[in-house]
XYZ file of C-alpha atoms in Angstrom:
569
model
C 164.291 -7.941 29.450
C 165.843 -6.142 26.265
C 164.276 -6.609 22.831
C 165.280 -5.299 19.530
C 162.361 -6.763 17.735
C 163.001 -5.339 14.259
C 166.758 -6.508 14.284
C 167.520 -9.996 12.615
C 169.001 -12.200 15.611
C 170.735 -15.146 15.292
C 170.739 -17.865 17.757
C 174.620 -19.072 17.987
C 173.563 -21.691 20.917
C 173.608 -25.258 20.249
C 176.108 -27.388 18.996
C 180.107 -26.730 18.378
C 182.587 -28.666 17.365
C 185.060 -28.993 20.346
C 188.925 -29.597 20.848
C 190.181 -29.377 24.543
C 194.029 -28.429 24.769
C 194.576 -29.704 28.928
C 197.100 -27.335 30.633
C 197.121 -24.713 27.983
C 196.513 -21.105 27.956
C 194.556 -19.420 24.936
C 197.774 -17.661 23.739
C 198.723 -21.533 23.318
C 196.113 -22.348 20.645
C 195.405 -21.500 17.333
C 191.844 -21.854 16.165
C 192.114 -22.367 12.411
C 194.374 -25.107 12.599
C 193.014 -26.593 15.465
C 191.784 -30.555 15.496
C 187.989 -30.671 16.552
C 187.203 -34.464 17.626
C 184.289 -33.869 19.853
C 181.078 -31.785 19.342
C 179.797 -29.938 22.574
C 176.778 -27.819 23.731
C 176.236 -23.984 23.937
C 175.646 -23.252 26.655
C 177.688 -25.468 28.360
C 180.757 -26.012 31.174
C 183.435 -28.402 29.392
C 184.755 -29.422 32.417
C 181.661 -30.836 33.327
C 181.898 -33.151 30.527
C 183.160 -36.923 30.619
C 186.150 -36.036 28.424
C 187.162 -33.592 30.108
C 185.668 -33.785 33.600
C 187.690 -31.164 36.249
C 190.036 -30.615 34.387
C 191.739 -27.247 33.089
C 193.163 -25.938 30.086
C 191.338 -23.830 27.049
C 188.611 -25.187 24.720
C 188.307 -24.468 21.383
C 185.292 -23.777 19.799
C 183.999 -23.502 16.261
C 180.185 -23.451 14.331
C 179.025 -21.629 10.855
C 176.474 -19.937 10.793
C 175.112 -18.250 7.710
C 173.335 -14.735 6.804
C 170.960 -13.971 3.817
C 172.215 -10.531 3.139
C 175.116 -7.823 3.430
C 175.770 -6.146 6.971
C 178.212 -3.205 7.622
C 178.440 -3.950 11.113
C 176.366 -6.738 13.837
C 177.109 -7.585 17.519
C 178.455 -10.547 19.001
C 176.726 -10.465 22.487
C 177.727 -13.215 24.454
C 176.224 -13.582 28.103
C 178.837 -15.270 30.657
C 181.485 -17.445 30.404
C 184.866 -18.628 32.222
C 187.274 -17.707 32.747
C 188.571 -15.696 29.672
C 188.073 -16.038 26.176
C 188.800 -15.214 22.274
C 186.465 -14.667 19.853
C 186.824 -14.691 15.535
C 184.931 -14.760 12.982
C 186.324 -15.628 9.730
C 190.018 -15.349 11.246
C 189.453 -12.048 12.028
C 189.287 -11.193 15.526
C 186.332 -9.501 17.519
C 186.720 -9.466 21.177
C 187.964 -10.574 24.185
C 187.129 -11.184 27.697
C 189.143 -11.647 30.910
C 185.931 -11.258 33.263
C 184.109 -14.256 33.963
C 180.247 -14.482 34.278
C 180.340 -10.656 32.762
C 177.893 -10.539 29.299
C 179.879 -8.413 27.087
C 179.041 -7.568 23.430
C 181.750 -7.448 20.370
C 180.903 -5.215 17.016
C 182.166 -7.408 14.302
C 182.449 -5.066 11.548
C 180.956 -5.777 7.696
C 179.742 -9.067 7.199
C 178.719 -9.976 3.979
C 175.893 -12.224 2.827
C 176.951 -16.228 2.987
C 178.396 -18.910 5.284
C 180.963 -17.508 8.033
C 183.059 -19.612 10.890
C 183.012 -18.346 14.333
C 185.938 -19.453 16.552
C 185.626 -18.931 20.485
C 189.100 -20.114 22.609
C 188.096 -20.358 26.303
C 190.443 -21.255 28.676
C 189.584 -21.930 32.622
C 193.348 -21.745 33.812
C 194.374 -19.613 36.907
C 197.052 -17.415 36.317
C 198.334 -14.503 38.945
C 198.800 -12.276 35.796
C 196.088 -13.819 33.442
C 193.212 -14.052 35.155
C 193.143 -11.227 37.929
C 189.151 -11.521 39.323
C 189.208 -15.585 39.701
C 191.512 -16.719 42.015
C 192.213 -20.376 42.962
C 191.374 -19.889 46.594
C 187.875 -19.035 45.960
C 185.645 -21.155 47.568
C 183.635 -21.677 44.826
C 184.558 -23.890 41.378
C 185.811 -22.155 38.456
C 183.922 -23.871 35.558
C 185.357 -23.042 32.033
C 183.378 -22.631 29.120
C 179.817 -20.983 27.845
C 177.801 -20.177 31.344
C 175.086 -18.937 29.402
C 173.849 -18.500 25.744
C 175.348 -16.495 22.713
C 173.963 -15.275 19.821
C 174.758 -12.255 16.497
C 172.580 -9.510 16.277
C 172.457 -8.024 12.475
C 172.433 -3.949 12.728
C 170.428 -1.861 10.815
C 171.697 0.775 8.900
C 171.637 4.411 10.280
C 170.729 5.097 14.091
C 170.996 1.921 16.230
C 170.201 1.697 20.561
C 172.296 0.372 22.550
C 169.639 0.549 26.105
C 166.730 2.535 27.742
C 167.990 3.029 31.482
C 164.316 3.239 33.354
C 164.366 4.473 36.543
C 161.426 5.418 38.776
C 161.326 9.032 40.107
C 158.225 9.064 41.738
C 156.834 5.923 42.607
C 153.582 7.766 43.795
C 152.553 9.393 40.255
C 154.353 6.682 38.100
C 156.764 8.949 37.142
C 160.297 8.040 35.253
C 163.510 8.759 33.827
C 164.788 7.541 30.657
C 168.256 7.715 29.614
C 168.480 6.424 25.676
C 171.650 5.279 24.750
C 172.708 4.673 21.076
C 175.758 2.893 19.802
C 178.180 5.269 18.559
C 178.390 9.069 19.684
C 175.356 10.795 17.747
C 174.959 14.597 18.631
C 172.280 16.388 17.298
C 168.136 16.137 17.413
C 166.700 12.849 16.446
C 162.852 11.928 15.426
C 161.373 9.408 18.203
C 158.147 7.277 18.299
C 157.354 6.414 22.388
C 154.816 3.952 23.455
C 154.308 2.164 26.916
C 152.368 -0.742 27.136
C 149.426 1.173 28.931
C 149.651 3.653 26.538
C 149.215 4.808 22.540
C 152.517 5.798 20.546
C 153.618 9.201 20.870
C 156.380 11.090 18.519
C 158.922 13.153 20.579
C 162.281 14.918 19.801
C 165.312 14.776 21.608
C 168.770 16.363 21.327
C 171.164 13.543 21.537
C 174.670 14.462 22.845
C 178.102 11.668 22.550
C 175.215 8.838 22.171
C 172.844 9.871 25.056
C 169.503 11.853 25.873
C 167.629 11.608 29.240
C 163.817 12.571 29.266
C 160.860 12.011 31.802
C 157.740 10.546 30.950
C 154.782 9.518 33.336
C 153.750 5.841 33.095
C 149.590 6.193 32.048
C 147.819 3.528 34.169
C 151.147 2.080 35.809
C 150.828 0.049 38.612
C 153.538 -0.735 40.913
C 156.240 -3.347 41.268
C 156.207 -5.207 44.726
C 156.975 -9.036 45.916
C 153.328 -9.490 46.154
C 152.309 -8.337 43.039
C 155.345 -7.872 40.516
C 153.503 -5.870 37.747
C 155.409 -5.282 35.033
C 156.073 -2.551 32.475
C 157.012 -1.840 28.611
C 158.642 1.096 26.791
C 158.838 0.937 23.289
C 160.936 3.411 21.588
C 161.587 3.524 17.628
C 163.213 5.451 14.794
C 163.142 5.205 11.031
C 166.042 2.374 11.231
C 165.621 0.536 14.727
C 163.402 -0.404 18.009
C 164.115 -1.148 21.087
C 162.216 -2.972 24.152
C 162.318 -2.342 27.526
C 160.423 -4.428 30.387
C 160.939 -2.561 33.589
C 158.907 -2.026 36.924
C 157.839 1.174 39.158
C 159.118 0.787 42.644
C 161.531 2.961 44.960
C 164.100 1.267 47.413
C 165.267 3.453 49.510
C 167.065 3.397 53.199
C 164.717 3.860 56.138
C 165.765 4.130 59.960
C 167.284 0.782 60.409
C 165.760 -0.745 57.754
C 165.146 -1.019 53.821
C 161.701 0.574 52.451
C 160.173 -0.327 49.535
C 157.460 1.929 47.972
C 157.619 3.309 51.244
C 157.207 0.111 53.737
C 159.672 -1.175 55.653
C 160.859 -4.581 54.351
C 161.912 -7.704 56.449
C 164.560 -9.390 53.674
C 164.139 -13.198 53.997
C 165.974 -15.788 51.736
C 169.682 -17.318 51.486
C 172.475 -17.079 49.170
C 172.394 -19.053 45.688
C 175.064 -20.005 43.466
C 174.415 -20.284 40.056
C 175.300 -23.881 39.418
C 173.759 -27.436 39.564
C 175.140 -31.060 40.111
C 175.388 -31.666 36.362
C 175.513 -28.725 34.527
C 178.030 -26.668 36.335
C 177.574 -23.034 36.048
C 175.494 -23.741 32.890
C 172.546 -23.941 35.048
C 169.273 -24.232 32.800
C 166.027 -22.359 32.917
C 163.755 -25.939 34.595
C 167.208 -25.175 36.984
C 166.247 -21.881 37.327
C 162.685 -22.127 38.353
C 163.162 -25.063 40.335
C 165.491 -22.759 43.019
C 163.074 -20.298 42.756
C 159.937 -22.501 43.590
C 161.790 -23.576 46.165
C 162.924 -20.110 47.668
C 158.890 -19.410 47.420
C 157.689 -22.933 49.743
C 160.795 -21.939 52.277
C 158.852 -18.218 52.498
C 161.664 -16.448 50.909
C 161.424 -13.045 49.502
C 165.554 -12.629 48.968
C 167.709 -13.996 47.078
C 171.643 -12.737 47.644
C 173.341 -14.091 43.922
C 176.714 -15.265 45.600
C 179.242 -14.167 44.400
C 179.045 -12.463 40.650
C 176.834 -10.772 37.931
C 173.910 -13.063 37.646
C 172.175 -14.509 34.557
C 169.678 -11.578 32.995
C 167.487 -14.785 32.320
C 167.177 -15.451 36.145
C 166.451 -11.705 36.976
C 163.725 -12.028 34.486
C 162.380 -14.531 36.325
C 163.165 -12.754 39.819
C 161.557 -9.876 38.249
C 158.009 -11.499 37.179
C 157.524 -13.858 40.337
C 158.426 -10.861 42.456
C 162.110 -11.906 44.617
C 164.442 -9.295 45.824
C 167.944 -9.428 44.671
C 171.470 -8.432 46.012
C 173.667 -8.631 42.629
C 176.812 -8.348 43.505
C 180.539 -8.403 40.592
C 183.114 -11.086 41.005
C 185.498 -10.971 44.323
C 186.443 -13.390 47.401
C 188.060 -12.829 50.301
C 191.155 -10.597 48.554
C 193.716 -9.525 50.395
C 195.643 -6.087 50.339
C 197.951 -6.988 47.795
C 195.408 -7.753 45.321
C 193.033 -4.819 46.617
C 196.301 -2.717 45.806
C 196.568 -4.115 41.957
C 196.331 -1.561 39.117
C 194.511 -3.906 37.001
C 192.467 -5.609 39.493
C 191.373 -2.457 40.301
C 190.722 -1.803 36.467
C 188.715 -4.992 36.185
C 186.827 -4.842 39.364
C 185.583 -1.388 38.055
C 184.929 -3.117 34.711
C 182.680 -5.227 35.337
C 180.707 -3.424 38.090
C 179.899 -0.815 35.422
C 178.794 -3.943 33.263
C 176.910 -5.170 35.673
C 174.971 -2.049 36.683
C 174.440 -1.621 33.315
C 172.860 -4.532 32.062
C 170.879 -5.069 34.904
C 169.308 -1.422 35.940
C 166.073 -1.766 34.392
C 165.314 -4.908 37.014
C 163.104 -4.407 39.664
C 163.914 -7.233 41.437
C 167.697 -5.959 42.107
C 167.430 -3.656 45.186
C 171.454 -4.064 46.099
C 174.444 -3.511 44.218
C 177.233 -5.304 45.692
C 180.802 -6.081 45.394
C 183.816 -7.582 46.700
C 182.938 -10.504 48.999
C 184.343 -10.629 52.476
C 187.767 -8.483 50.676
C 190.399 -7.062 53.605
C 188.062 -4.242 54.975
C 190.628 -3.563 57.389
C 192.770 -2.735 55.350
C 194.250 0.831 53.798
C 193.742 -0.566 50.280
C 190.171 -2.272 51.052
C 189.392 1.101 52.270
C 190.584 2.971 49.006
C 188.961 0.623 46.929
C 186.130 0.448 48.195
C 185.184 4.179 48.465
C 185.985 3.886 44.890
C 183.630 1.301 44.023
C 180.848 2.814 45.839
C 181.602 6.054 44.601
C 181.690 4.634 40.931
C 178.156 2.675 41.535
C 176.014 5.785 43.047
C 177.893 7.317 39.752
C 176.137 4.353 37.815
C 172.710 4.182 39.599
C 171.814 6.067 42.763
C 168.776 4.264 43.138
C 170.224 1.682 44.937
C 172.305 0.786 47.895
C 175.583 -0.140 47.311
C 177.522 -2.385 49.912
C 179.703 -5.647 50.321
C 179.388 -8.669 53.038
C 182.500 -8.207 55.344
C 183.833 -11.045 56.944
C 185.696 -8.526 59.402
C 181.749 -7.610 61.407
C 183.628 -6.594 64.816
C 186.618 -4.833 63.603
C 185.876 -3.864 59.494
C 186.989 -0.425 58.337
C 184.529 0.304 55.814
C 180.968 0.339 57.172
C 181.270 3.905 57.170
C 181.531 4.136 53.211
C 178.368 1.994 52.216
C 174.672 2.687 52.651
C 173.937 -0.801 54.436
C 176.336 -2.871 56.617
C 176.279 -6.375 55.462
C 177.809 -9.107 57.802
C 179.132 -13.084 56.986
C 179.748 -15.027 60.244
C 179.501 -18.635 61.464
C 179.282 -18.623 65.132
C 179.776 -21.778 66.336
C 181.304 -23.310 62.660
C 183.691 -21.577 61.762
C 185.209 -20.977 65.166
C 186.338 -23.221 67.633
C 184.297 -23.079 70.784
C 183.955 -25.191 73.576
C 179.881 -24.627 74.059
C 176.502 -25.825 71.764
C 177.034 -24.151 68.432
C 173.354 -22.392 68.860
C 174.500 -20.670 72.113
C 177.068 -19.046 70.381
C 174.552 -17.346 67.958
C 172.875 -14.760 70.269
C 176.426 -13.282 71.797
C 177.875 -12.637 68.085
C 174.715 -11.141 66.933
C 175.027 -8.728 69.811
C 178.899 -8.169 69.596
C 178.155 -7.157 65.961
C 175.686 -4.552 66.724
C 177.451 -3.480 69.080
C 180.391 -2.862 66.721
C 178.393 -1.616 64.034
C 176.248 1.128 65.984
C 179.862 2.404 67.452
C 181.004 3.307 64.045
C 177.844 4.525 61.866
C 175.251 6.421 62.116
C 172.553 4.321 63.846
C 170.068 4.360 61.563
C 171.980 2.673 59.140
C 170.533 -1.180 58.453
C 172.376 -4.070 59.287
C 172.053 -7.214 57.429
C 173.242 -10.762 57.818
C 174.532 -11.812 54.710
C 175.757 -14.717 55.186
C 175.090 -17.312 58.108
C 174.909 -21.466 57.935
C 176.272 -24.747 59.039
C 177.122 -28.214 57.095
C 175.047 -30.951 56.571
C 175.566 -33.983 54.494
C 172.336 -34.929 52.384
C 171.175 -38.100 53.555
C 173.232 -38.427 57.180
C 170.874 -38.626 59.873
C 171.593 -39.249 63.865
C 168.697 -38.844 66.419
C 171.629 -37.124 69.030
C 171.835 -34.248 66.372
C 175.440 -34.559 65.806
C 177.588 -32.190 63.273
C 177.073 -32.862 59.599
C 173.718 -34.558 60.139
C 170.469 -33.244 59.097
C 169.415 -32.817 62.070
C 172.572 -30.817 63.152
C 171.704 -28.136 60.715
C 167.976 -27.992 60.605
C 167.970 -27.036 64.447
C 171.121 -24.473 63.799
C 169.492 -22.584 61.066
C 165.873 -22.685 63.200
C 167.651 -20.827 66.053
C 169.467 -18.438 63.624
C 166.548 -17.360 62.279
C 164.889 -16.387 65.710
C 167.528 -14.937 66.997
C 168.194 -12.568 64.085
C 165.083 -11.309 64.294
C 164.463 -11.431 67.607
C 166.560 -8.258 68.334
C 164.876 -5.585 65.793
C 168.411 -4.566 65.066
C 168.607 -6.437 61.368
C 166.660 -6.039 58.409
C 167.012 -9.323 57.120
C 168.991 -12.401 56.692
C 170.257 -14.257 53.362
C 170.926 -17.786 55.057
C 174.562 -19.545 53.629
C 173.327 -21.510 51.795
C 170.021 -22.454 49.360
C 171.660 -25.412 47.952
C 175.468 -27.269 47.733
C 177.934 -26.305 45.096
C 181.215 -27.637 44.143
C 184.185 -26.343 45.366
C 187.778 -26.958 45.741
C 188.083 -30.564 43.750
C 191.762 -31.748 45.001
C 193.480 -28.402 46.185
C 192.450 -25.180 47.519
C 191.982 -23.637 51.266
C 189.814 -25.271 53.805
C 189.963 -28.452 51.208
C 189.330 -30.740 54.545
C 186.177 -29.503 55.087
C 185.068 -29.823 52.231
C 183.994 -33.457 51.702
C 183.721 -34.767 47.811
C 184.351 -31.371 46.879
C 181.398 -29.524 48.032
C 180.415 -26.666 49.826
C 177.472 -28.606 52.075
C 175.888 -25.590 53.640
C 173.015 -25.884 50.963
C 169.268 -26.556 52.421
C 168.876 -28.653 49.224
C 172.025 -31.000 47.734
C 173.500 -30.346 44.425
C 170.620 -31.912 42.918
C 167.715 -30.194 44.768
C 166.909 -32.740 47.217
C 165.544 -31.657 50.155
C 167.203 -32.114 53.544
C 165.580 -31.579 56.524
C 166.491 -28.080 56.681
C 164.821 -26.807 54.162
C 161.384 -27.770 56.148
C 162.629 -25.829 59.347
C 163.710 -22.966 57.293
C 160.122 -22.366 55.542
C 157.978 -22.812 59.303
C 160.271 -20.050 60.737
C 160.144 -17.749 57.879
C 156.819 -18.041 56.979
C 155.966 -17.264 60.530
C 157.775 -13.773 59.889
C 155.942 -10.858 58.811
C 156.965 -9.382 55.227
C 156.824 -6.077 56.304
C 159.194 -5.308 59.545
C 158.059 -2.448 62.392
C 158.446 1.083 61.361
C 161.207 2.126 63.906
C 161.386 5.467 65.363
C 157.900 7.005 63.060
């Protein structure tokens, strides 16, 4: 979490007035001559709404809002939304973003003291030259509108932060770096006030150079950062014109012989994938949303939590952070093929937002992974070239953490030799025809992937299942077990879990999936398997009902150890 607690913030979430234009870009609209007939919700999916339920085209957005006194420059910081979108204020305009679920901020320039009109035009259309990163084969639904909140930040005048970057250098003596960021490109000394929560203020001097100054400092009384108890830090740093806040933790993820360590002990990774979405809200998912996955994740013995398939909400990592889940954050990407791989400004984006991502969420210590670029063509030349890229551009970012992607390629992928952990989607016995018991199929791909993987990279490297599931309609029981029913999956998902651990090969498992989410509505790939428009792989439905699943999941984990066996010391 990121406070600036001496800054005047303005809450821009609530209600709009709303126009929907169906089938239109946002080059189509104009916002100050737009007709508003409806009033909508910030945050918010319009496509979720009656009106204009599933279906695309841009919405148009507009609210006042109103300051008490002259501002040379503030920041429109808006957290998520989709797919791309305008923003004005006062007809002038401020920003613009074509990369969904990335938070992005917007100077505005001088404001001065009064009422103002903020416009937002946000269309959800696909487009091949558009919208690049959301593509309408994805099999996940592309909601348009606010995913998450928005609100104007008044700056001070003189010297203003832009982050603290915290990162632990010695998790045994509490030690840290701290890069300090300003907007702008300051160069020169500058007069600094430090405290830490465990601590008294301190003044210190630092020479700034383009905007940035790294220091070390060692955390008095720290305590460390762990799933079983998540304590939590503060740094405080302030000048004559601004403060900043930053919550971080003390811990040290690092790669072990087959295995992730944490603090130094191995760690067995235990959870499922989660989409950020609910059966009435869309991608808008709210904070009682929020905890309710993540009491959930906690009865099914989960300590993992793989955010499929895009920069998640900083709320939820706050949340991750303080009840102590591990978290694979990974940017936007599905199954892309060379052509797009290939793309100068895919490529452009996909760097984009990974250095958005990295940077808005390096201070939580609840992300251990950085990923990207969900089951792309591995096997391919330009998977290859973009990939080494990415990695190379993340350990450029934050080399604190393993970088990686789940291939959907795990006997034949390209790749595994350019990330620090091999990460592995397959549905034995699903998604491939076979003429045997689904669970019989489990224990011969497990072993052809190891196999595979310990050919090509060094052994030591960990493998990870990151995705693995079956379908099962909520509600459909049948005492023969047959596919779709409850029954079908709860006894899948029971034998997954033994046999991935059976083998001491894999460090963990993030289970397809913790609950439904929509999908293809009346066109898209695979749209025959995809009854009412959902992806049914979830433990709980759309609305967090529990199928029988979910019960088999938590016996089987919770019979798992949290730590895994300390191979080879």
């Amino acid at each position: 979490m990121t406070l600036y607690p001496t800054r005047t913030t303005i809450s821009l979430n609530g209600i709009w007035d709303f126009g929907f234009a169906e089938n239109r870009f946002l080059e189509d609209v104009r916002e100050e001559t737009f007709e508003f007939r409806d009033l909508i919700n910030v945050p918010g999916n319009f496509d979720m709404l009656p009106m204009t339920f599933c279906k695309h085209g841009c919405g148009v957005y507009r609210r006042e809002f109103f300051i008490t006194e002259d501002v040379s420059d503030a920041l429109l910081k808006i957290d998520g939304i989709g797919l791309r979108g305008r923003f004005q204020i006062d007809g002038k305009m401020i920003g613009y973003i074509n990369m969904p679920y990335t938070g992005v901020a917007f100077h505005t320039g001088a404001l001065a003291a009064g009422k103002h009109t903020i416009y937002a035009a946000i269309d959800n259309c696909f487009s091949n030259e558009k919208m690049k990163l959301f593509l309408p084969y994805y099999d996940f639904r592309a909601f348009g509108g606010f995913h998450r909140g928005v609100e104007l930040q008044l700056l001070p005048e003189g010297i203003c932060f832009d982050r603290v970057q915290i990162r632990t250098s010695n998790y045994r003596t509490g030690k840290v770096t701290a890069r300090i960021l300003l907007l702008g490109n300051y160069c020169g000394p500058l007069e600094l006030h430090i405290k830490f929560d465990t601590g008294n203020e301190f003044p210190l001097k630092l020479l700034f150079v383009n905007g940035e100054a790294e220091t070390k400092f060692t955390v008095p009384g720290f305590k460390l950062w762990s799933p079983e108890n998540p304590q939590l830090h503060s740094l405080t740093v302030r000048t004559t014109s601004d403060t900043i806040t930053e919550t971080f933790g003390i811990r040290e993820i690092r790669i072990g012989n087959k295995q992730l360590e944490l603090n130094g002990t191995p760690i067995l990774l235990k959870g499922f994938n989660r989409h950020e979405e609910d059966g009435s809200n869309g991608a808008a998912t709210t904070l009682q949303t929020m905890l309710t996955d993540l009491q959930h994740l906690r009865q099914c013995g989960c300590n993992f939590i793989r955010g499929a398939h895009y920069p998640q909400n900083q709320t939820f990592l706050d949340l991750c952070d303080r009840m102590g889940f591990l978290v694979w954050e990974e940017s936007l990407g599905w199954g892309n093929n060379k052509q797009i791989l290939g793309d100068k400004d895919f490529i452009k984006l996909q760097k984009e937002q990974a250095i958005h991502m990295i940077r808005r969420s390096i201070n939580h210590p609840s992300v251990i992974i950085w990923g990207f670029l969900n089951e792309f063509d591995s096997c391919s030349q330009e998977g290859r070239n973009l990939c080494k890229e990415l990695v190379d551009l993340i350990h450029s970012e934050d080399n604190s953490r393993p970088a990686t992607f789940a291939s959907r390629f795990s006997t034949s992928d390209e790749c595994f030799d350019l990330v620090d952990l091999i990460a592995c989607n397959t549905y034995p016995g699903w998604a491939t025809e076979n003429a045997c018991e689904p669970e019989e199929t489990i224990r011969p791909c497990l072993d052809k992937i190891i196999q595979y993987c310990r050919s090509k990279v060094p052994a030591e490297k960990p493998i990870l299942i990151s995705e693995i599931g079956i379908c099962a309609i909520y509600g459909a029981h049948d005492p023969a077990a047959t596919q779709w029913s409850e029954e079908f999956q709860a006894d899948y998902l029971s034998r997954v879990i033994r046999e991935v651990f059976a083998s001491g090969e894999i460090c963990g498992l993030s289970l397809w999936q913790l609950n439904n989410a929509h999908t293809y509505h009346r066109q898209g790939g695979c749209l025959r398997v995809k009854p009412l428009g959902e992806n049914s792989a979830g433990v709980y439905d759309l609305y967090r009902r529990p199928k029988l699943a979910a019960q088999a999941v938590s016996e089987h984990f919770r019979a798992l150890p949290e730590t895994c066996p300390d191979k080879g010391k």
